[in-house]
PDB file of C-alpha atoms in Angstrom:
ATOM      1  CA  MET A1309       0.000   0.000   0.000  1.00 46.00           C
ATOM      2  CA  THR A1310       1.433   3.395  -0.904  1.00 44.00           C
ATOM      3  CA  THR A1311       1.839   6.179   1.615  1.00 42.00           C
ATOM      4  CA  HIS A1312      -0.885   8.133  -0.192  1.00 42.00           C
ATOM      5  CA  SER A1313      -3.395   5.293  -0.031  1.00 42.00           C
ATOM      6  CA  ARG A1314      -2.457   4.600   3.616  1.00 40.00           C
ATOM      7  CA  THR A1315      -3.009   8.269   4.426  1.00 41.00           C
ATOM      8  CA  SER A1316      -6.281   8.327   2.487  1.00 42.00           C
ATOM      9  CA  SER A1317      -7.467   5.190   4.322  1.00 42.00           C
ATOM     10  CA  LEU A1318      -6.592   6.758   7.652  1.00 42.00           C
ATOM     11  CA  ALA A1319      -8.372   9.972   6.738  1.00 43.00           C
ATOM     12  CA  SER A1320     -11.498   8.140   5.643  1.00 43.00           C
ATOM     13  CA  ALA A1321     -11.420   5.993   8.790  1.00 43.00           C
ATOM     14  CA  ARG A1322     -11.180   9.116  10.941  1.00 42.00           C
ATOM     15  CA  THR A1323     -13.933  10.999   9.132  1.00 44.00           C
ATOM     16  CA  HIS A1324     -16.341   8.041   8.881  1.00 46.00           C
ATOM     17  CA  THR A1325     -19.122   8.642  11.385  1.00 44.00           C
ATOM     18  CA  PRO A1326     -21.380   5.633  11.912  1.00 44.00           C
ATOM     19  CA  ALA A1327     -25.106   6.365  12.148  1.00 45.00           C
ATOM     20  CA  SER A1328     -25.068   5.185  15.767  1.00 43.00           C
ATOM     21  CA  ALA A1329     -22.498   7.875  16.631  1.00 45.00           C
ATOM     22  CA  SER A1330     -25.028  10.614  15.870  1.00 45.00           C
ATOM     23  CA  ALA A1331     -27.596   9.156  18.293  1.00 44.00           C
ATOM     24  CA  SER A1332     -28.716  11.286  21.179  1.00 44.00           C
ATOM     25  CA  VAL A1333     -26.237  11.520  24.044  1.00 49.00           C
ATOM     26  CA  SER A1334     -29.077  10.915  26.509  1.00 51.00           C
ATOM     27  CA  ALA A1335     -29.987   7.538  24.937  1.00 54.00           C
ATOM     28  CA  PRO A1336     -29.611   4.573  27.288  1.00 57.00           C
ATOM     29  CA  PRO A1337     -26.241   2.839  27.002  1.00 58.00           C
ATOM     30  CA  ALA A1338     -26.118   0.071  24.431  1.00 61.00           C
ATOM     31  CA  ALA A1339     -24.556  -3.314  25.082  1.00 77.00           C
ATOM     32  CA  GLY A1340     -20.876  -2.644  25.642  1.00 78.00           C
ATOM     33  CA  GLY A1341     -21.522   0.788  27.170  1.00 86.00           C
ATOM     34  CA  SER A1342     -19.126   3.494  26.125  1.00 90.00           C
ATOM     35  CA  VAL A1343     -16.740   0.940  24.586  1.00 92.00           C
ATOM     36  CA  LEU A1344     -19.149   0.266  21.741  1.00 92.00           C
ATOM     37  CA  ARG A1345     -20.989   3.610  21.685  1.00 92.00           C
ATOM     38  CA  VAL A1346     -19.015   4.246  18.513  1.00 93.00           C
ATOM     39  CA  PRO A1347     -18.841   0.827  16.840  1.00 94.00           C
ATOM     40  CA  PRO A1348     -15.528  -0.669  15.749  1.00 96.00           C
ATOM     41  CA  ALA A1349     -14.356   0.094  12.243  1.00 97.00           C
ATOM     42  CA  SER A1350     -14.891  -2.439   9.507  1.00 97.00           C
ATOM     43  CA  PRO A1351     -12.155  -5.074   9.201  1.00 98.00           C
ATOM     44  CA  THR A1352     -10.916  -3.370   6.022  1.00 98.00           C
ATOM     45  CA  GLU A1353     -10.703   0.042   7.715  1.00 98.00           C
ATOM     46  CA  ALA A1354      -9.082  -1.497  10.805  1.00 98.00           C
ATOM     47  CA  ALA A1355      -6.470  -3.307   8.702  1.00 98.00           C
ATOM     48  CA  ALA A1356      -5.628  -0.062   6.875  1.00 98.00           C
ATOM     49  CA  TYR A1357      -5.351   1.905  10.127  1.00 97.00           C
ATOM     50  CA  PHE A1358      -3.299  -0.644  12.067  1.00 97.00           C
ATOM     51  CA  GLY A1359      -1.093  -1.371   9.057  1.00 97.00           C
ATOM     52  CA  ALA A1360      -0.388   2.339   8.703  1.00 96.00           C
ATOM     53  CA  ARG A1361       0.306   2.624  12.431  1.00 96.00           C
ATOM     54  CA  LEU A1362       2.916  -0.142  12.208  1.00 97.00           C
ATOM     55  CA  ALA A1363       4.522   1.670   9.260  1.00 97.00           C
ATOM     56  CA  PHE A1364       5.106   4.686  11.521  1.00 98.00           C
ATOM     57  CA  HIS A1365       5.882   3.085  14.907  1.00 97.00           C
ATOM     58  CA  THR A1366       7.905   0.318  16.486  1.00 98.00           C
ATOM     59  CA  ASP A1367       8.385  -0.642  20.109  1.00 96.00           C
ATOM     60  CA  VAL A1368      11.394  -0.960  22.370  1.00 96.00           C
ATOM     61  CA  SER A1369      11.264  -4.767  22.524  1.00 95.00           C
ATOM     62  CA  ASP A1370      11.418  -5.093  18.745  1.00 96.00           C
ATOM     63  CA  VAL A1371      14.265  -2.572  18.505  1.00 98.00           C
ATOM     64  CA  ALA A1372      16.179  -4.318  21.305  1.00 97.00           C
ATOM     65  CA  ALA A1373      15.703  -7.734  19.676  1.00 95.00           C
ATOM     66  CA  ALA A1374      16.931  -6.451  16.302  1.00 97.00           C
ATOM     67  CA  LEU A1375      19.987  -4.846  17.889  1.00 97.00           C
ATOM     68  CA  ALA A1376      20.745  -7.931  20.006  1.00 95.00           C
ATOM     69  CA  ALA A1377      20.599 -10.248  16.985  1.00 95.00           C
ATOM     70  CA  GLY A1378      23.985  -8.922  15.888  1.00 90.00           C
ATOM     71  CA  GLY A1379      24.980  -7.740  12.469  1.00 93.00           C
ATOM     72  CA  ASP A1380      23.301  -4.904  10.650  1.00 96.00           C
ATOM     73  CA  PRO A1381      19.738  -4.422  11.930  1.00 97.00           C
ATOM     74  CA  GLY A1382      18.808  -2.488   8.788  1.00 98.00           C
ATOM     75  CA  PHE A1383      18.123   0.767  10.630  1.00 98.00           C
ATOM     76  CA  VAL A1384      19.837   3.344  12.810  1.00 98.00           C
ATOM     77  CA  VAL A1385      18.499   4.457  16.203  1.00 98.00           C
ATOM     78  CA  LEU A1386      18.443   8.208  16.821  1.00 98.00           C
ATOM     79  CA  ASP A1387      18.200   9.837  20.247  1.00 98.00           C
ATOM     80  CA  SER A1388      16.709  13.308  19.765  1.00 98.00           C
ATOM     81  CA  ARG A1389      17.229  14.569  23.352  1.00 98.00           C
ATOM     82  CA  SER A1390      19.687  17.110  24.765  1.00 97.00           C
ATOM     83  CA  THR A1391      23.317  16.312  25.553  1.00 97.00           C
ATOM     84  CA  GLU A1392      22.529  16.271  29.281  1.00 97.00           C
ATOM     85  CA  SER A1393      19.763  13.734  28.672  1.00 97.00           C
ATOM     86  CA  TRP A1394      22.002  11.659  26.387  1.00 98.00           C
ATOM     87  CA  ASP A1395      24.703  11.556  29.073  1.00 97.00           C
ATOM     88  CA  GLN A1396      22.130  10.381  31.619  1.00 96.00           C
ATOM     89  CA  GLY A1397      21.499   7.268  29.510  1.00 97.00           C
ATOM     90  CA  HIS A1398      20.811   6.294  25.907  1.00 98.00           C
ATOM     91  CA  VAL A1399      20.267   3.213  23.754  1.00 98.00           C
ATOM     92  CA  PRO A1400      23.677   1.612  23.098  1.00 97.00           C
ATOM     93  CA  GLY A1401      24.819   2.369  19.565  1.00 96.00           C
ATOM     94  CA  ALA A1402      22.296   5.168  19.030  1.00 98.00           C
ATOM     95  CA  VAL A1403      23.212   8.320  17.145  1.00 98.00           C
ATOM     96  CA  HIS A1404      22.806  11.502  19.164  1.00 98.00           C
ATOM     97  CA  LEU A1405      21.112  14.287  17.223  1.00 98.00           C
ATOM     98  CA  PRO A1406      18.901  16.711  19.145  1.00 98.00           C
ATOM     99  CA  THR A1407      15.793  17.671  17.193  1.00 97.00           C
ATOM    100  CA  ALA A1408      16.854  21.333  16.988  1.00 97.00           C
ATOM    101  CA  LEU A1409      20.015  20.290  15.102  1.00 98.00           C
ATOM    102  CA  ILE A1410      18.464  17.858  12.610  1.00 98.00           C
ATOM    103  CA  ALA A1411      18.199  20.350   9.729  1.00 98.00           C
ATOM    104  CA  GLU A1412      21.865  21.299   9.908  1.00 98.00           C
ATOM    105  CA  GLN A1413      23.465  17.959  10.891  1.00 98.00           C
ATOM    106  CA  ALA A1414      21.328  15.056   9.633  1.00 98.00           C
ATOM    107  CA  GLU A1415      23.007  14.719   6.251  1.00 98.00           C
ATOM    108  CA  ARG A1416      26.423  14.570   7.918  1.00 98.00           C
ATOM    109  CA  LEU A1417      25.382  11.873  10.419  1.00 98.00           C
ATOM    110  CA  LEU A1418      22.763   9.774   8.606  1.00 98.00           C
ATOM    111  CA  ASP A1419      22.497   7.885   5.329  1.00 98.00           C
ATOM    112  CA  LYS A1420      19.167   8.456   3.557  1.00 98.00           C
ATOM    113  CA  ALA A1421      19.248   4.849   2.341  1.00 98.00           C
ATOM    114  CA  VAL A1422      19.021   3.551   5.938  1.00 98.00           C
ATOM    115  CA  PRO A1423      15.739   3.863   7.857  1.00 98.00           C
ATOM    116  CA  VAL A1424      15.900   5.831  11.109  1.00 98.00           C
ATOM    117  CA  VAL A1425      14.139   4.922  14.368  1.00 98.00           C
ATOM    118  CA  THR A1426      13.740   7.999  16.574  1.00 98.00           C
ATOM    119  CA  TYR A1427      13.102   8.227  20.291  1.00 98.00           C
ATOM    120  CA  CYS A1428      12.955  10.776  23.075  1.00 98.00           C
ATOM    121  CA  TRP A1429      11.992  10.511  26.765  1.00 97.00           C
ATOM    122  CA  GLY A1430       8.805   8.475  26.752  1.00 95.00           C
ATOM    123  CA  PRO A1431       5.080   8.366  26.142  1.00 93.00           C
ATOM    124  CA  GLY A1432       4.554  11.792  27.702  1.00 93.00           C
ATOM    125  CA  CYS A1433       7.022  13.433  25.298  1.00 94.00           C
ATOM    126  CA  ASP A1434       6.567  14.030  21.595  1.00 95.00           C
ATOM    127  CA  GLY A1435      10.237  14.804  20.925  1.00 97.00           C
ATOM    128  CA  GLY A1436      10.656  11.535  19.002  1.00 98.00           C
ATOM    129  CA  THR A1437       7.643  12.482  16.889  1.00 98.00           C
ATOM    130  CA  ARG A1438       9.094  15.940  16.162  1.00 98.00           C
ATOM    131  CA  ALA A1439      12.437  14.362  15.228  1.00 98.00           C
ATOM    132  CA  ALA A1440      10.715  11.857  12.924  1.00 98.00           C
ATOM    133  CA  PHE A1441       8.728  14.683  11.325  1.00 98.00           C
ATOM    134  CA  ALA A1442      11.891  16.739  10.737  1.00 98.00           C
ATOM    135  CA  LEU A1443      13.745  13.769   9.251  1.00 98.00           C
ATOM    136  CA  ALA A1444      10.833  12.805   6.991  1.00 98.00           C
ATOM    137  CA  GLY A1445      10.789  16.389   5.722  1.00 98.00           C
ATOM    138  CA  LEU A1446      14.437  15.944   4.721  1.00 98.00           C
ATOM    139  CA  GLY A1447      13.706  12.746   2.811  1.00 98.00           C
ATOM    140  CA  TYR A1448      14.539  10.059   5.408  1.00 98.00           C
ATOM    141  CA  ARG A1449      12.448   6.933   5.942  1.00 98.00           C
ATOM    142  CA  VAL A1450      11.603   6.981   9.614  1.00 98.00           C
ATOM    143  CA  LYS A1451       9.726   5.284  12.446  1.00 98.00           C
ATOM    144  CA  GLU A1452       9.246   6.365  16.037  1.00 98.00           C
ATOM    145  CA  MET A1453      10.111   4.011  18.906  1.00 98.00           C
ATOM    146  CA  LEU A1454       7.068   4.017  21.192  1.00 97.00           C
ATOM    147  CA  GLY A1455       7.860   4.394  24.873  1.00 97.00           C
ATOM    148  CA  GLY A1456      11.188   6.132  24.298  1.00 98.00           C
ATOM    149  CA  ILE A1457      14.104   5.719  26.669  1.00 98.00           C
ATOM    150  CA  GLU A1458      11.673   5.385  29.591  1.00 97.00           C
ATOM    151  CA  TYR A1459      10.266   2.087  28.343  1.00 97.00           C
ATOM    152  CA  TRP A1460      13.683   0.947  27.109  1.00 98.00           C
ATOM    153  CA  ILE A1461      14.869   1.208  30.711  1.00 97.00           C
ATOM    154  CA  ARG A1462      11.606  -0.065  32.246  1.00 96.00           C
ATOM    155  CA  GLU A1463      11.789  -3.208  30.106  1.00 94.00           C
ATOM    156  CA  GLY A1464      15.271  -3.884  31.513  1.00 94.00           C
ATOM    157  CA  PHE A1465      17.391  -3.085  28.467  1.00 96.00           C
ATOM    158  CA  GLY A1466      20.853  -1.650  29.088  1.00 97.00           C
ATOM    159  CA  THR A1467      21.874   1.934  28.463  1.00 98.00           C
ATOM    160  CA  GLU A1468      25.133   3.758  27.939  1.00 97.00           C
ATOM    161  CA  THR A1469      25.707   6.697  30.281  1.00 96.00           C
ATOM    162  CA  ALA A1470      28.483   9.252  30.732  1.00 95.00           C
ATOM    163  CA  GLU A1471      29.780   6.952  33.511  1.00 95.00           C
ATOM    164  CA  GLY A1472      29.521   3.730  31.456  1.00 96.00           C
ATOM    165  CA  PRO A1473      26.985   0.946  30.880  1.00 95.00           C
ATOM    166  CA  GLU A1474      23.957   0.665  33.153  1.00 96.00           C
ATOM    167  CA  ARG A1475      21.101  -1.824  33.401  1.00 95.00           C
ATOM    168  CA  ARG A1476      18.108  -1.833  35.725  1.00 93.00           C
ATOM    169  CA  ASP A1477      15.771  -4.682  36.523  1.00 92.00           C
ATOM    170  CA  ALA A1478      12.720  -4.909  34.293  1.00 91.00           C
ATOM    171  CA  ASP A1479       9.512  -3.407  35.631  1.00 91.00           C
ATOM    172  CA  PRO A1480       7.021  -6.306  35.885  1.00 90.00           C
ATOM    173  CA  LEU A1481       4.273  -3.940  34.687  1.00 90.00           C
ATOM    174  CA  THR A1482       6.003  -3.506  31.324  1.00 88.00           C
ATOM    175  CA  ALA A1483       7.940  -6.731  30.765  1.00 81.00           C
ATOM    176  CA  PRO A1484       7.376 -10.371  31.713  1.00 79.00           C
ATOM    177  CA  VAL A1485       9.397 -11.600  34.673  1.00 75.00           C
ATOM    178  CA  GLY A1486      11.600 -14.548  33.754  1.00 73.00           C
ATOM    179  CA  ALA A1487      10.468 -14.787  30.113  1.00 71.00           C
ATOM    180  CA  ALA A1488      12.410 -13.977  26.972  1.00 68.00           C
ATOM    181  CA  ASP A1489       9.565 -11.937  25.478  1.00 70.00           C
ATOM    182  CA  CYS A1490       5.956 -10.951  26.116  1.00 71.00           C
ATOM    183  CA  GLY A1491       4.543 -13.112  23.358  1.00 74.00           C
ATOM    184  CA  CYS A1492       2.917 -10.270  21.485  1.00 79.00           C
TER     185      CYS A1492
END
């Protein structure tokens, strides 16, 4: 599916308003309550939306697995945070390029033939999104790593800091205890 058709599918999925969505707000709750007040999209619309979402995002576990496999993972990881943040801890092997410097330094540090996976602090920060947007505007193929460095650390993956390597125990709310992966 082309980017244009993915974008068009997403736009139509967002603007599609089922007849049940225009029902009176004071109507009694239907089966499923607020979960199904707006019915799920059709399977075709859902496949287009979720396929497009996967084209734009990846998660820390998948990035970590690709990096741990050895060899060339086929992408470069980019940390878009400040130098102070980078020194505090970053994904091993990542390229450091703060978002504000992307326009002037990206071509010196990155190869446009290699996809870029951006990240920032975590789910409460859209710095990785801004970095991905800036890189896409310069012609790079890009994905954002959901969860950022916060979930990288919370899932127990090691970081490089100004003082050397660091690894914390995995948070059992974000990663399975004693299992190689979450199974998803």
